[in-house]
Coordinates of N, CA and C in Angstrom, one line a residue:
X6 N -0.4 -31.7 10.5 CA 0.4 -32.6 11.4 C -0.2 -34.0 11.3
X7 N 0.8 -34.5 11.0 CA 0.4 -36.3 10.7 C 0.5 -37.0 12.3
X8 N -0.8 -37.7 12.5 CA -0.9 -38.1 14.0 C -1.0 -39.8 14.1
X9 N -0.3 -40.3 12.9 CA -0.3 -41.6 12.5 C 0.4 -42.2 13.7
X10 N 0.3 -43.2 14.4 CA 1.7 -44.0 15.3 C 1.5 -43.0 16.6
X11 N 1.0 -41.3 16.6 CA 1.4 -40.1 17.6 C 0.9 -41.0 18.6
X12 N 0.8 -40.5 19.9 CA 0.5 -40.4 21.4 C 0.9 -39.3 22.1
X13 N 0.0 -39.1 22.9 CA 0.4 -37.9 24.2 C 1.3 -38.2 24.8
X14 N 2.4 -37.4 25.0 CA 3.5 -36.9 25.9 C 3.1 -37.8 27.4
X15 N 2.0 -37.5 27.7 CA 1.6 -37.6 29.3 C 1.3 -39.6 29.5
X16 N 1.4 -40.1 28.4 CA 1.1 -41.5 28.4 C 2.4 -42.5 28.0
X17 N 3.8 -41.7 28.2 CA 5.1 -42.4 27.9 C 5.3 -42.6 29.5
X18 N 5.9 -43.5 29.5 CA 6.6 -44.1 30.9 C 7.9 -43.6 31.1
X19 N 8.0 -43.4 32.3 CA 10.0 -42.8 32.9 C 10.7 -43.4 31.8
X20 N 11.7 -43.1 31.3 CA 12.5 -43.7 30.4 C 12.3 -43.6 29.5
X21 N 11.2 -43.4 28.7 CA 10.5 -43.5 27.1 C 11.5 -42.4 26.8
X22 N 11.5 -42.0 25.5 CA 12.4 -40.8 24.8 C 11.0 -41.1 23.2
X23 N 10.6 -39.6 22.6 CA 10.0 -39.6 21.6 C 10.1 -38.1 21.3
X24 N 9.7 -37.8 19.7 CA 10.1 -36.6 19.0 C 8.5 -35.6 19.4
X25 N 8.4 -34.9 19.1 CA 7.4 -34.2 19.5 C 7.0 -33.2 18.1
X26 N 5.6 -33.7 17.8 CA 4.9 -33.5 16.3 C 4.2 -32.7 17.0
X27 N 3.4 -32.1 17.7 CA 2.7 -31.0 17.9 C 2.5 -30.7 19.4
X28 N 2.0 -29.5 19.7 CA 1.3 -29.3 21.4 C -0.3 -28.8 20.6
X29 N -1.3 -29.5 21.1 CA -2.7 -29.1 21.3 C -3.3 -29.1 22.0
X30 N -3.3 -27.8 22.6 CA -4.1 -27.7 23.6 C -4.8 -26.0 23.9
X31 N -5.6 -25.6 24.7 CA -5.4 -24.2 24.6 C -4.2 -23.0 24.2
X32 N -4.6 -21.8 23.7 CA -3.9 -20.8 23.0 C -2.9 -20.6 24.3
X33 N -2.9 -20.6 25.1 CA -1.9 -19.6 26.1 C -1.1 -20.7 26.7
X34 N -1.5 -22.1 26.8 CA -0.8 -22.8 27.5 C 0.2 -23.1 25.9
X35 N -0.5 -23.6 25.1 CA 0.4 -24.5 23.9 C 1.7 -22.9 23.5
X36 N 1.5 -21.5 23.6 CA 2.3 -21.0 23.7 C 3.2 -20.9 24.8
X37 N 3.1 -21.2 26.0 CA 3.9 -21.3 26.7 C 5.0 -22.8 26.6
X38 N 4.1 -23.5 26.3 CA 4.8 -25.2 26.3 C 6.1 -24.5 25.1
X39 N 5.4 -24.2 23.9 CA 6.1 -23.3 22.8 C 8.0 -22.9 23.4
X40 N 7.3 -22.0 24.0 CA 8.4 -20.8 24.2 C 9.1 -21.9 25.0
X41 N 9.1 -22.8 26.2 CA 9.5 -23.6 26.6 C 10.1 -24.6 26.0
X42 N 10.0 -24.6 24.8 CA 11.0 -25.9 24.0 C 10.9 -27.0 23.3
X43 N 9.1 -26.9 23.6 CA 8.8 -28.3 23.2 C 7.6 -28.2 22.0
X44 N 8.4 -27.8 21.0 CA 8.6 -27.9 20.0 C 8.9 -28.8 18.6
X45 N 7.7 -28.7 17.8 CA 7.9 -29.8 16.9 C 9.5 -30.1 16.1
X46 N 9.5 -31.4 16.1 CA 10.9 -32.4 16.0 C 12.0 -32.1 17.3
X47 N 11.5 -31.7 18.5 CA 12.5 -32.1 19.7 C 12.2 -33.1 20.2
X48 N 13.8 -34.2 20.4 CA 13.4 -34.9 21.5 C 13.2 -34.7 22.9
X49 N 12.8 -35.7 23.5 CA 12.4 -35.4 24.9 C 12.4 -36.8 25.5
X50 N 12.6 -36.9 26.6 CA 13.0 -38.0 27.5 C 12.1 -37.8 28.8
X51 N 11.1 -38.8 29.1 CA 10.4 -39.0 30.0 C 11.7 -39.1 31.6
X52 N 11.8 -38.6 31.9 CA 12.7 -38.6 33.7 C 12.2 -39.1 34.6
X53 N 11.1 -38.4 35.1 CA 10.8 -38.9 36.1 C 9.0 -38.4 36.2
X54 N 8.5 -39.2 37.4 CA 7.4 -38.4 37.5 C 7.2 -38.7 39.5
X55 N 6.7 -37.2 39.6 CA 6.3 -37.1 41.3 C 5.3 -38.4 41.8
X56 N 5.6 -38.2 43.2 CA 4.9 -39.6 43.3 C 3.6 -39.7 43.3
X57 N 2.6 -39.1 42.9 CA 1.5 -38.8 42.8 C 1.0 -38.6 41.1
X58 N 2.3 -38.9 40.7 CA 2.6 -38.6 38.8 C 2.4 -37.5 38.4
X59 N 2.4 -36.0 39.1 CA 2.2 -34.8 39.2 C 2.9 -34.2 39.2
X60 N 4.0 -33.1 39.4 CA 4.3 -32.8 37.3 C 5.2 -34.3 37.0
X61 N 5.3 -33.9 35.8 CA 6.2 -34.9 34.7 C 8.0 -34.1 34.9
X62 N 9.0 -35.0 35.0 CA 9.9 -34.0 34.5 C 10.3 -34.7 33.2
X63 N 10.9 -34.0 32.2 CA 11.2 -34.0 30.7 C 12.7 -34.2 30.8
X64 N 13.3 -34.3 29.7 CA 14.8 -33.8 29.9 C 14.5 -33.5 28.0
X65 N 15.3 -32.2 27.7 CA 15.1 -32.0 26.0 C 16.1 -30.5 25.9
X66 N 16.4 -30.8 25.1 CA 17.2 -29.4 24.9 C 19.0 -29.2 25.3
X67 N 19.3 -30.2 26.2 CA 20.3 -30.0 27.2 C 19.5 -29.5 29.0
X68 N 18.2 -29.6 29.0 CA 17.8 -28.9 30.4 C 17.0 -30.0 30.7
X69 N 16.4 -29.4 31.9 CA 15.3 -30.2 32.3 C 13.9 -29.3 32.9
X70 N 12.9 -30.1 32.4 CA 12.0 -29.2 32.2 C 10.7 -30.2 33.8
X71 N 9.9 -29.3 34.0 CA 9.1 -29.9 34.6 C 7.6 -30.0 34.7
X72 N 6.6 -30.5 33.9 CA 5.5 -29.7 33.3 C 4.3 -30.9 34.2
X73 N 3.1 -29.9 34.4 CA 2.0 -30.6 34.8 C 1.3 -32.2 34.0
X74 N 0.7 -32.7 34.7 CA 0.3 -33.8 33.4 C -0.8 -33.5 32.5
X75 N -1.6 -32.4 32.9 CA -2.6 -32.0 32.3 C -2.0 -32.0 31.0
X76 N -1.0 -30.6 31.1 CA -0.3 -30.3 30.2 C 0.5 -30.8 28.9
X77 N 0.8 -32.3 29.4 CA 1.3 -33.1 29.1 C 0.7 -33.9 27.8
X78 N -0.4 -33.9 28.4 CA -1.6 -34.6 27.7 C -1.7 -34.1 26.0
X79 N -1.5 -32.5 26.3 CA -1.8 -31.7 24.9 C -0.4 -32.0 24.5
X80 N 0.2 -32.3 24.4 CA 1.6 -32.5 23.5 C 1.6 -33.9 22.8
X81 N 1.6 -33.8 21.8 CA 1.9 -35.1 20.4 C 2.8 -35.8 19.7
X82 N 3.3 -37.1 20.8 CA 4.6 -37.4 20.0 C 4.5 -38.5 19.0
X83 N 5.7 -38.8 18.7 CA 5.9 -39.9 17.5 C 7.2 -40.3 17.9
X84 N 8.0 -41.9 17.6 CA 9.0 -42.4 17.2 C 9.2 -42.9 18.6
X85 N 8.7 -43.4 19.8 CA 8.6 -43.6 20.7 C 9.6 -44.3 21.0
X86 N 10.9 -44.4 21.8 CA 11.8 -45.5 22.2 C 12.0 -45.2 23.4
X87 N 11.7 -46.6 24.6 CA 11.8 -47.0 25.5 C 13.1 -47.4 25.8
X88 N 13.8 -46.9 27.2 CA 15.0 -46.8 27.4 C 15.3 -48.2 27.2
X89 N 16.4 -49.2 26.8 CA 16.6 -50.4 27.4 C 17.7 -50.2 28.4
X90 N 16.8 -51.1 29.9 CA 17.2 -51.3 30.9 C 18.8 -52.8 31.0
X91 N 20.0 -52.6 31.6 CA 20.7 -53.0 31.7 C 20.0 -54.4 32.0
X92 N 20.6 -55.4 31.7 CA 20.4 -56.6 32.2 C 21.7 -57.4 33.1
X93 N 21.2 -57.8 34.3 CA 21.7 -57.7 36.0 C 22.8 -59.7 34.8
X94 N 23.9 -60.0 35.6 CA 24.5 -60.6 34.9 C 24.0 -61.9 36.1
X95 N 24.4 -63.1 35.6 CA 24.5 -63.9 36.9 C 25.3 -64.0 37.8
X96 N 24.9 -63.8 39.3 CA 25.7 -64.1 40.0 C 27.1 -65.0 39.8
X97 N 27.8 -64.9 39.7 CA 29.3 -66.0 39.7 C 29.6 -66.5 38.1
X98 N 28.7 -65.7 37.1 CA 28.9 -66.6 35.6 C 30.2 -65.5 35.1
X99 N 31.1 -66.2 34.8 CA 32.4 -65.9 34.1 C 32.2 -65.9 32.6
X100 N 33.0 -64.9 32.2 CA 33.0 -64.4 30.5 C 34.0 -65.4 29.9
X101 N 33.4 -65.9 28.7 CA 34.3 -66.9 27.9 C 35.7 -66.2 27.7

């Protein structure tokens, strides 16, 4: 697994979207993350996080997933793209 450019899952902000190059972490969890979807070359989209930042929710697959940050942490992404946020127009400015 090439970890050039990577970052942990658990250090993207709401909105981020990135591919997912590996899960490292213990044998029983990295199989469950596994079986769960998040799996190398899926995207995944940062959603939301509790207000305490505790779990994370994902969006990947067509679902939505909702995983601890610990958890989070052992997962390896790459290709990182941050949503762009609409930009609010001027009040009263008319289109040519």
């Amino acid at each position: 697994m090439s970890t050039s450019g990577a970052i942990r899952l658990g250090e993207l902000s709401v909105g981020s979207r990135a591919v997912v190059e590996g899960v490292q972490c213990d044998r029983a969890v990295r199989r469950r993350l596994l079986e769960l979807g998040l799996l190398p070359g899926t995207e995944v989209e940062v959603v939301r996080r509790a207000p305490l930042g505790d779990p994370i929710e994902l969006s990947l697959r067509g679902y939505r997933l909702s995983i601890r940050s610990d958890e989070a942490r052992g997962v390896v992404v790459r290709d990182v793209v941050a949503r762009a946020l609409p930009v609010p127009s001027a009040v009263g400015a008319t289109e040519p």
